[in-house]
Coordinates of N, CA and C in Angstrom, one line a residue:
X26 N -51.8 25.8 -42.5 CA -52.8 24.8 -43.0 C -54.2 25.4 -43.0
X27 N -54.6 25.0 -43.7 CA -56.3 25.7 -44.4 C -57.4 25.1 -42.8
X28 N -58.1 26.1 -42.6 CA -58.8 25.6 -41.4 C -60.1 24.9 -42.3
X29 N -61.0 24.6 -40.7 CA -62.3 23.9 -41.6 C -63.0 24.8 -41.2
X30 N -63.4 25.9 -40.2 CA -64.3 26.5 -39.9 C -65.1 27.0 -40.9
X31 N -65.1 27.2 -42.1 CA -66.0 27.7 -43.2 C -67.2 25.9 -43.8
X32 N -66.5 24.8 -43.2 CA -67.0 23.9 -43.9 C -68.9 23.7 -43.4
X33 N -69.7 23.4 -44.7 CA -70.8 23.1 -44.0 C -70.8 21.8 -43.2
X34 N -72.2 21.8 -42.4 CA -72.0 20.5 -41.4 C -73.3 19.8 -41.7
X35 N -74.2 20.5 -41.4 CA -75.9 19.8 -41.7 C -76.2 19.4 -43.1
X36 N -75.6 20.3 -43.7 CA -75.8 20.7 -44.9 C -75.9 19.3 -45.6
X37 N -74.3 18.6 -45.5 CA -73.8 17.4 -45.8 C -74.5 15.9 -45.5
X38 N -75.0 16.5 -44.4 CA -76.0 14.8 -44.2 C -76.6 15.2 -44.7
X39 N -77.8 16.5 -44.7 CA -79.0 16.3 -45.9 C -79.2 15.8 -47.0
X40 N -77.7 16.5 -47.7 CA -77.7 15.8 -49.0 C -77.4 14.7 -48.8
X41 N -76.4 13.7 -48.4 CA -76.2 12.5 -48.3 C -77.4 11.8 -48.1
X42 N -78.1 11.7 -47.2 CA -79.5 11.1 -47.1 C -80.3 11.5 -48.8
X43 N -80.4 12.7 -48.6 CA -80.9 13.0 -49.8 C -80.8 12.5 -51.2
X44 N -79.2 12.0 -51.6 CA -78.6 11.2 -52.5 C -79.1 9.7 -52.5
X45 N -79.6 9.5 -51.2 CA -79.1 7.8 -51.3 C -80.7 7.3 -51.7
X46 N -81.9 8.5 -51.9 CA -82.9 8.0 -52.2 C -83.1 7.6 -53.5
X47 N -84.0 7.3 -54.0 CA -84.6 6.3 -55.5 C -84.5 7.9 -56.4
X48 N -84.0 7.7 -57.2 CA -83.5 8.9 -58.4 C -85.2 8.9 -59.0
X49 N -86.1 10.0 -59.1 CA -87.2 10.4 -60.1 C -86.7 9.6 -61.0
X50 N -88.5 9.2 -61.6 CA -88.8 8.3 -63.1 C -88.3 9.3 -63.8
X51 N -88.9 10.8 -63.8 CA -88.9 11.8 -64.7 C -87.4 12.7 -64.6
X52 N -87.1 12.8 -66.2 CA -85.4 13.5 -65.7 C -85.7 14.7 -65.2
X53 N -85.2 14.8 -64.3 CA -85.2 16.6 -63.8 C -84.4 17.4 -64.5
X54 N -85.2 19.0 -64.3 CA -84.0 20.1 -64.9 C -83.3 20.8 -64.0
X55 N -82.3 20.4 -64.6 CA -80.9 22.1 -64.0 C -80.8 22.6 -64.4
X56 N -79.6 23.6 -63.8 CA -79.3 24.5 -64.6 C -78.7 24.2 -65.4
X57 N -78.1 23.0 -65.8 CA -77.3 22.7 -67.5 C -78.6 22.5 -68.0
X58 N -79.3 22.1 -67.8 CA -80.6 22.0 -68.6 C -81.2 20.6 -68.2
X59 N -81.7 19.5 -68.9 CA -82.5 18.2 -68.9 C -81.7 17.5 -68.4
X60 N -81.3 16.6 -68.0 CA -80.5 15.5 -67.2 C -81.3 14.2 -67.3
X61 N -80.3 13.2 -68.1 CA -81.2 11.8 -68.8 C -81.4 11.3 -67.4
X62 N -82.3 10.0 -66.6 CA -81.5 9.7 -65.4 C -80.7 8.9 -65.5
X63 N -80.0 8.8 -64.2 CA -78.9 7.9 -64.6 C -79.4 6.5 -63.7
X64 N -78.6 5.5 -64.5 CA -78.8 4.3 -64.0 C -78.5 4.0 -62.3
X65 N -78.6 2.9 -61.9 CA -78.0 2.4 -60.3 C -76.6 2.4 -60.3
X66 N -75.8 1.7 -61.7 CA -74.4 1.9 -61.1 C -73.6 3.2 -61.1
X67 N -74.4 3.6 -62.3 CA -73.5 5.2 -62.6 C -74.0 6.1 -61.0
X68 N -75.0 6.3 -60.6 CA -75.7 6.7 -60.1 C -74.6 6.3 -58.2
X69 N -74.3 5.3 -58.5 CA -73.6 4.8 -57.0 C -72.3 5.5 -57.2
X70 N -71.8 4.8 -58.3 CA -70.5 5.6 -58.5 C -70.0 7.1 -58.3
X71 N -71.1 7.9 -59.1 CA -71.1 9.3 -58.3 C -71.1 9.5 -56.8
X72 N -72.1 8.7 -55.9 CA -72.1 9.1 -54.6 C -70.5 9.0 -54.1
X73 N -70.1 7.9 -54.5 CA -68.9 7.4 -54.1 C -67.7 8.5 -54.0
X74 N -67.7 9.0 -55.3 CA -67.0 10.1 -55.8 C -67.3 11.4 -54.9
X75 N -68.8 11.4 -54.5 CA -69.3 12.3 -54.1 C -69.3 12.6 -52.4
X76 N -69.1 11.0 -51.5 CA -68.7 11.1 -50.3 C -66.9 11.0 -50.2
X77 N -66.2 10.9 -50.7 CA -64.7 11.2 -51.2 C -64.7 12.4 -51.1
X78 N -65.2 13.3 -52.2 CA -64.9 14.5 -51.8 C -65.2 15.2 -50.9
X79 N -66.3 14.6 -50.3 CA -66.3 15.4 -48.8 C -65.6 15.2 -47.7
X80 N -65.3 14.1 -48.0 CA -64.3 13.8 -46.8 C -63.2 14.6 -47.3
X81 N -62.6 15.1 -48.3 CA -61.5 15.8 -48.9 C -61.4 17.2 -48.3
X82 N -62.6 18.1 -47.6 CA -63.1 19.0 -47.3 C -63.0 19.4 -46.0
X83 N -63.2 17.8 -45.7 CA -63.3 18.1 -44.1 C -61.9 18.0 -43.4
X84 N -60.7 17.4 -44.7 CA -59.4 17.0 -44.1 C -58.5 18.1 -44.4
X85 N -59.2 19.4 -44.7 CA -59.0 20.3 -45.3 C -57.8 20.5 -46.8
X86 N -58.3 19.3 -47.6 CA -57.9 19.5 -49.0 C -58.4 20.2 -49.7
X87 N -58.5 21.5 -49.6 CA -59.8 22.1 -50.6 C -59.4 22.2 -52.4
X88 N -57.8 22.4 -52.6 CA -58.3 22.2 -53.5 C -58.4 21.0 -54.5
X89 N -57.7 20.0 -53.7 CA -58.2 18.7 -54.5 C -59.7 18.2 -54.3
X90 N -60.2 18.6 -53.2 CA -61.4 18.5 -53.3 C -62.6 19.1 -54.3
X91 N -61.8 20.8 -54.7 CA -63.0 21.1 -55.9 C -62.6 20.7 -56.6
X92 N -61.3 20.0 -57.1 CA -61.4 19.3 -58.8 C -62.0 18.0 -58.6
X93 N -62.4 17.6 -57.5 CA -63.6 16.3 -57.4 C -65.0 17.3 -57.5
X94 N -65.3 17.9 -56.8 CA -66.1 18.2 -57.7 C -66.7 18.7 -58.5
X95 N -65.4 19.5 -59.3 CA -65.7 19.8 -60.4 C -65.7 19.0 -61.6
X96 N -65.1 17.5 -61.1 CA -65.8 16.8 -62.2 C -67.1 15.7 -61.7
X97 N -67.4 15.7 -60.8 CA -69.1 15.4 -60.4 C -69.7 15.4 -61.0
X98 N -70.2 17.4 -60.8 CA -71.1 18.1 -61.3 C -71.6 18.2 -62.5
X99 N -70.9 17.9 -63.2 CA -71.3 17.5 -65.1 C -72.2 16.5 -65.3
X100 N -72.5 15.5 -63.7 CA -73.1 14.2 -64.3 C -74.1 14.2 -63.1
X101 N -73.9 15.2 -61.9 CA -74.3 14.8 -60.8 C -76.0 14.9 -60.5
X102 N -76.1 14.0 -60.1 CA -77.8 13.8 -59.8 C -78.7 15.3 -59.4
X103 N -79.9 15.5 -59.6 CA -80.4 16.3 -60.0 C -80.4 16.7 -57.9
X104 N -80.6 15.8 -57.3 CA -81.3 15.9 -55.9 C -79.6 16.1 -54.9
X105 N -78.4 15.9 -55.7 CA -77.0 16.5 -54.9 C -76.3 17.9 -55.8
X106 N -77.0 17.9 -56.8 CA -76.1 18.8 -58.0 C -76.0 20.2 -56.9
X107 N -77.1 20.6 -56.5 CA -77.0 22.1 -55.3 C -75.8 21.8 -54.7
X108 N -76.1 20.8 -53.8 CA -74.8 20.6 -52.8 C -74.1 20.6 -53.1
X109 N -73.5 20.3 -54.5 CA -72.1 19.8 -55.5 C -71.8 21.2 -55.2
X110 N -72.3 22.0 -56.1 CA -72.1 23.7 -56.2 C -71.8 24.5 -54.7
X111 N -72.8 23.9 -53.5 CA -72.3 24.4 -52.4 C -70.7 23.7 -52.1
X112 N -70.1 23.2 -52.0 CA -69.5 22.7 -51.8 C -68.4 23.0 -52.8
X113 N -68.5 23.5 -53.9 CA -67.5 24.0 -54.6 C -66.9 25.5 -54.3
X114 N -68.5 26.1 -53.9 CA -68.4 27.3 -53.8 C -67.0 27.7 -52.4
X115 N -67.9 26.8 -51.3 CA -66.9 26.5 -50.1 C -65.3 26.6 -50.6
X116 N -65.0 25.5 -51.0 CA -63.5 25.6 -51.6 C -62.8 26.4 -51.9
X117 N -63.5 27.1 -53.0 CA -62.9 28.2 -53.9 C -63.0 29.7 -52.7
X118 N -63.7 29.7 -51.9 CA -63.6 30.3 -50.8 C -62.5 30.3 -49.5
X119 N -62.5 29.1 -49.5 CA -61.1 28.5 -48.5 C -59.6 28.8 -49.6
X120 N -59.6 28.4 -50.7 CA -58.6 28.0 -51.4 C -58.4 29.7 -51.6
X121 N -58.9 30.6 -51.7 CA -58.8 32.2 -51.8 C -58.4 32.8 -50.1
X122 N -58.9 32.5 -49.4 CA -58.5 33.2 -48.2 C -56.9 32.3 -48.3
X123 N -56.6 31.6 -48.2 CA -55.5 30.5 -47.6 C -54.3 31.4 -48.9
X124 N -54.7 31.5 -49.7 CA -53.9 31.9 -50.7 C -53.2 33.8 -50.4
X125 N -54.4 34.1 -49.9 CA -54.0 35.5 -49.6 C -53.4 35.7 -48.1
X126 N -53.4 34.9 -47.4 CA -52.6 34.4 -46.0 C -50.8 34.7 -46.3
X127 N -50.6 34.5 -47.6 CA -49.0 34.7 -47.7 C -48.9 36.2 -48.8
X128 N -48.3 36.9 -47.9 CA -48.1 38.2 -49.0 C -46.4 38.1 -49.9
X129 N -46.1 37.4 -49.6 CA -44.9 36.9 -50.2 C -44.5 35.6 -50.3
X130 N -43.4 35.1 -51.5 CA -43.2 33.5 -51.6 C -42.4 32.9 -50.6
X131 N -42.0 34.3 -50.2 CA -40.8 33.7 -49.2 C -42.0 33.2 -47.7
X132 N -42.8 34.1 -47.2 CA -43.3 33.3 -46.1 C -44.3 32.2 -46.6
X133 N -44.5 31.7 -47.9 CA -45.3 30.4 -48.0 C -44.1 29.4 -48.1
X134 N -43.0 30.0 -47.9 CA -41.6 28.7 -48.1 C -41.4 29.0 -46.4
X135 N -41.6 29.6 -45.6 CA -41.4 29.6 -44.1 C -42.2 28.7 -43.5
X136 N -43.4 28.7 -44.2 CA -44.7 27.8 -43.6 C -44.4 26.5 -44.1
X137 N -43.8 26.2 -45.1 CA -43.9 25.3 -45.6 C -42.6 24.2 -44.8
X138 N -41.5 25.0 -44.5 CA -40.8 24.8 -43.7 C -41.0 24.1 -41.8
X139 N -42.1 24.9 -41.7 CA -42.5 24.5 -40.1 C -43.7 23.2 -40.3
X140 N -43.9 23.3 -41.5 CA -44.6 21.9 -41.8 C -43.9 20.8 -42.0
X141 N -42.9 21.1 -42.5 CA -41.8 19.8 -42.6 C -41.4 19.3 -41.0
X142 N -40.8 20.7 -39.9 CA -40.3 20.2 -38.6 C -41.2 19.6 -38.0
X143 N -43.0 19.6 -38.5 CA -43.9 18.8 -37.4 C -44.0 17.7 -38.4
X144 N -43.6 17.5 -39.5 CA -43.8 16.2 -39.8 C -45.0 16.1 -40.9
X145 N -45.1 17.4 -41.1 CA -46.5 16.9 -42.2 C -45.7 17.0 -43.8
X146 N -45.4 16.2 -44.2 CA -44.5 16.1 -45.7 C -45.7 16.4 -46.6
X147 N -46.7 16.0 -46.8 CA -47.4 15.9 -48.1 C -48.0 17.5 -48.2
X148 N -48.8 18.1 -46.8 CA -49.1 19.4 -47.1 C -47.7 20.6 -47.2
X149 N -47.0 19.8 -46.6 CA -45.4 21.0 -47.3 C -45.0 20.9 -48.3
X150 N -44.9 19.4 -49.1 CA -45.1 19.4 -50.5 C -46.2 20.2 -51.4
X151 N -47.1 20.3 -51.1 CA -48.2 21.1 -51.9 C -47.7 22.7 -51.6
X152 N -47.1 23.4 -50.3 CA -46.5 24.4 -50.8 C -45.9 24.3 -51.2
X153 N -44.6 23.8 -51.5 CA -43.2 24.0 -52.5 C -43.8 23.9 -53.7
X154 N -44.3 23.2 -53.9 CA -45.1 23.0 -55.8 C -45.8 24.2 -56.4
X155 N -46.3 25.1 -54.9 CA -47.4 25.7 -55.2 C -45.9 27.3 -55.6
X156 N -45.3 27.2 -55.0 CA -44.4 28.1 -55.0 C -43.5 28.2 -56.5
X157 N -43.4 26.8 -56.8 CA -42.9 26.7 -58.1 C -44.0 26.9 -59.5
X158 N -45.1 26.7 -59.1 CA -45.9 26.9 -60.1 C -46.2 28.2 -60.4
X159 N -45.5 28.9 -59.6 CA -46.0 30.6 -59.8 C -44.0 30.7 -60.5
X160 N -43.7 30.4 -59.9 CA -41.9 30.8 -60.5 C -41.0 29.5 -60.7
X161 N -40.8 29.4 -61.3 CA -40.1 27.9 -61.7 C -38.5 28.1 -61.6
X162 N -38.1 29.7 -61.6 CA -36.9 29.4 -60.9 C -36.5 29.8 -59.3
X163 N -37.6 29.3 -58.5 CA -37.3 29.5 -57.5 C -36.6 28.7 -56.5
X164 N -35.2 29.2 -56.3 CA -34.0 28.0 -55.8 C -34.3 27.2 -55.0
X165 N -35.4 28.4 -53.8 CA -35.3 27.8 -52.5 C -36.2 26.7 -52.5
X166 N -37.2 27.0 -53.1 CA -38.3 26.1 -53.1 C -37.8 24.6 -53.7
X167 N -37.2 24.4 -54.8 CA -36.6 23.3 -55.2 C -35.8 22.8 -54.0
X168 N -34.7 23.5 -53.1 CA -33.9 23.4 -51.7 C -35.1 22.4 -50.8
X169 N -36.2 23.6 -50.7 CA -36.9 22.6 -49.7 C -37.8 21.1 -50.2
X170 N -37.8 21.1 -51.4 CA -38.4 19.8 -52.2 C -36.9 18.9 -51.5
X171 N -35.9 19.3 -51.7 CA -34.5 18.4 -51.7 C -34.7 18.2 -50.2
X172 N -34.7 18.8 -49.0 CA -34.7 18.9 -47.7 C -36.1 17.5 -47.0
X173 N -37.3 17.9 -47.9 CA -38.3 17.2 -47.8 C -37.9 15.2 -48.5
X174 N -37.1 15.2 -49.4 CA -36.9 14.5 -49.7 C -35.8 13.7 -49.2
X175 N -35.1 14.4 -48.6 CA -33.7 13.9 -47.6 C -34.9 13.3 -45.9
X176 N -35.6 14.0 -45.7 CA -36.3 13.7 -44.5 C -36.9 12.6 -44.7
X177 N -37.2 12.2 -46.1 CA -38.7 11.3 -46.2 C -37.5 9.7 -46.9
X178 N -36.4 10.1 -46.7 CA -35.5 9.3 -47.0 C -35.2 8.7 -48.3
X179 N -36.2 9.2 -49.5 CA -35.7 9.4 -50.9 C -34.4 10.3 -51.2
X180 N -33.5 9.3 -51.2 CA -32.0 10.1 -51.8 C -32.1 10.2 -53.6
X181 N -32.6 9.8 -54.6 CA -32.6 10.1 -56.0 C -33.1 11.5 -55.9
X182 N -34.2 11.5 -55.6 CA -35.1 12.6 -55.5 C -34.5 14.2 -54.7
X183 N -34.0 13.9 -53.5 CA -32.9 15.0 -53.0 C -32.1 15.0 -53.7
X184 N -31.3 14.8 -54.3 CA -30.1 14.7 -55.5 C -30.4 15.7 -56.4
X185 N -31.6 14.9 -57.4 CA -32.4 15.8 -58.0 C -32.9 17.5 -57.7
X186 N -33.7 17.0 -56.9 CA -34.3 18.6 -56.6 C -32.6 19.8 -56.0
X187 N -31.7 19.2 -55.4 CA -30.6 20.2 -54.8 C -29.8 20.5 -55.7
X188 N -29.8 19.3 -57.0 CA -29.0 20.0 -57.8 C -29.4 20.8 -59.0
X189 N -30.7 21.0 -58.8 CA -31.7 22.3 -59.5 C -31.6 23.8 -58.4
X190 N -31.5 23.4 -57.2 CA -31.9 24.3 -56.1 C -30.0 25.8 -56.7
X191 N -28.6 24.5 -56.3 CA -27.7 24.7 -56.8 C -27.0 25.3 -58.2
X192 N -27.8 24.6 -58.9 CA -27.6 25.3 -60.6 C -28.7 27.3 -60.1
X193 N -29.5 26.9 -59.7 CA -30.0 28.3 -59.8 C -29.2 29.4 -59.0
X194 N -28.7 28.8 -57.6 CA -27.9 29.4 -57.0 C -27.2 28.8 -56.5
X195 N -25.8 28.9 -56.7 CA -24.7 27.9 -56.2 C -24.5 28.5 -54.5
X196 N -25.5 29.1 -53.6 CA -25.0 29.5 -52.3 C -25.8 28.0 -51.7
X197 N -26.5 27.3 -52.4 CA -27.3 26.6 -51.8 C -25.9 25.0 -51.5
X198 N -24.7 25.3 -52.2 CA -24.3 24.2 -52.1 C -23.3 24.3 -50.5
X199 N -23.1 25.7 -50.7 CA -22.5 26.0 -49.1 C -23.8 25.8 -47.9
X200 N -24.6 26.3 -48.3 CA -26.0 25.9 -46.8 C -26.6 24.6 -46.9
X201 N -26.1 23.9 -48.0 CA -26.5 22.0 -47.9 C -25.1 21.1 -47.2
X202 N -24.3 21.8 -47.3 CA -23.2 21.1 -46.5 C -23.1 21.4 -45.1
X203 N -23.6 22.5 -44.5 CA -24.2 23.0 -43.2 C -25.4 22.2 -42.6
X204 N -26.4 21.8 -43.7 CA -27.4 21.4 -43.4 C -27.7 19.9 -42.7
X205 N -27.7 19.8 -41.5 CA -27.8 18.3 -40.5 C -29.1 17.9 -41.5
X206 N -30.2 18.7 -42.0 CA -31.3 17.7 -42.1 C -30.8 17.0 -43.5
X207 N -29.7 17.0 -44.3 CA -29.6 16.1 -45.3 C -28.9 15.1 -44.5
X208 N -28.7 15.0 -43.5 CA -27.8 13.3 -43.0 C -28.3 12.5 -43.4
X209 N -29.2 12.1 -43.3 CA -29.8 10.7 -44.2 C -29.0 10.5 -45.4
X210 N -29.2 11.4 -46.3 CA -27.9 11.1 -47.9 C -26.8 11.7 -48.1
X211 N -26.5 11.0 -46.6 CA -24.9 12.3 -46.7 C -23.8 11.0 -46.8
X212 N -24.3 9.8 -47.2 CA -23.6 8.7 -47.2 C -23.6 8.3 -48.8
X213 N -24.3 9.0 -49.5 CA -24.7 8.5 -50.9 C -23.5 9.5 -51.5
X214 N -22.7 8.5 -52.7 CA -21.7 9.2 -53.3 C -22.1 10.1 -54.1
X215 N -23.0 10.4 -55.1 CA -23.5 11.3 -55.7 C -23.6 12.4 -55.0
X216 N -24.7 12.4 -53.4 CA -24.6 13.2 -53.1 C -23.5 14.4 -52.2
X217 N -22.4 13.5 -52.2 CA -20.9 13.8 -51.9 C -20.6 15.0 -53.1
X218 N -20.5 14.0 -54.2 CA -19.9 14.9 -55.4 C -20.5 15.6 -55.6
X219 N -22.1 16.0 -55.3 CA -22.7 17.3 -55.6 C -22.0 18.3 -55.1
X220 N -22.1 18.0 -53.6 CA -21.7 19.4 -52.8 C -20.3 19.5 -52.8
X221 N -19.3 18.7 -52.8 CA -17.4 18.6 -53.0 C -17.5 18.0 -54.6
X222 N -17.8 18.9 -55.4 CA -17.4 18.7 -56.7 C -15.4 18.5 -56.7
X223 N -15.5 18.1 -57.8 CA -13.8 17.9 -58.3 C -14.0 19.4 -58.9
X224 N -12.3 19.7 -58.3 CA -11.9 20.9 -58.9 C -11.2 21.4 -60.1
X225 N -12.0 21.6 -60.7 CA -11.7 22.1 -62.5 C -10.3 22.5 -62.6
X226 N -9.2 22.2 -63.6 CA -8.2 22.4 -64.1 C -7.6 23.4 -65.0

């Protein structure tokens, strides 16, 4: 899991205070250029947007946090737009180290794994996905979407993802009938006839 030590700290109340003052009569320039000002609601609504994502930062989401704000920044007030950019910059920083942390798919499916035994489902979900978005036939990784899904007590969803895991490699049907962590759907008929198919004639 992505640490926070790179996150700024001071930084963040500055701007926060800094945001919550009365927006200049006169538009200011950025670097996109002139910036009309914005009204009170539009103007709230960004901050809104704008303390969300930091909390996204500090919970160490980084990268759903820079697609917050990377869509900010197109609209964001002349007196937080720096900080927007600091704050992006941060991410794409964290989201690059954290990425070069695994020299193989196989140990970001090992990590992903010891996140499931302590119980963190959503950030072990973001590796399996992240594993599949680089290789889409990757068995194991669908295995552990089906494993995640047997744990979190979605039986459609384990069904689903095992019998993708299976089609890609039929070894997974012999290590899911081994496997105690499907108990949960080990009562569901479907998931019977996945693993003890009827035998072809």
């Amino acid at each position: 899991m992505a640490t926070k030590s790179a996150v700024p700290s001071t930084a963040s109340k500055a701007a926060t205070q800094s945001a919550s003052t009365t927006a200049p009569q006169k538009a200011p320039r950025t670097l996109a250029g002139r910036t009309a000002p914005l009204d009170d609601a539009a103007r709230k609504a960004i901050l809104t947007q704008y303390e969300a994502a930091i909390k996204l930062v500090y919970a160490g989401k980084f990268d759903k946090a820079h697609e917050a704000f990377t869509k900010i920044l197109p609209d964001a007030p002349a007196d937080i737009a720096p900080s927007v950019r600091m704050y992006l910059a941060t991410c794409e920083a964290e989201i690059s180290k954290h990425s070069a942390a695994f020299s193989t798919p196989e140990e970001r499916y090992d990590y992903a794994i010891s996140l499931l035994n302590h119980g963190h489902y959503e950030d072990a979900r973001e590796h399996f996905e992240a594993i599949l978005k680089d290789n889409k036939s990757a068995d194991y990784a669908f295995y552990g979407m089906a494993l995640l899904a047997a744990m979190t007590c979605d039986s459609p969803r384990c069904i689903e993802h095992l019998t993708e895991a299976i089609r890609l490699n039929p070894q997974n049907r012999t290590q899911a009938r081994l496997d105690s962590d499907f108990e949960s759907v080990a009562d569901d008929p479907s998931f019977t006839e996945l693993l003890y198919p009827e035998p072809q004639l």
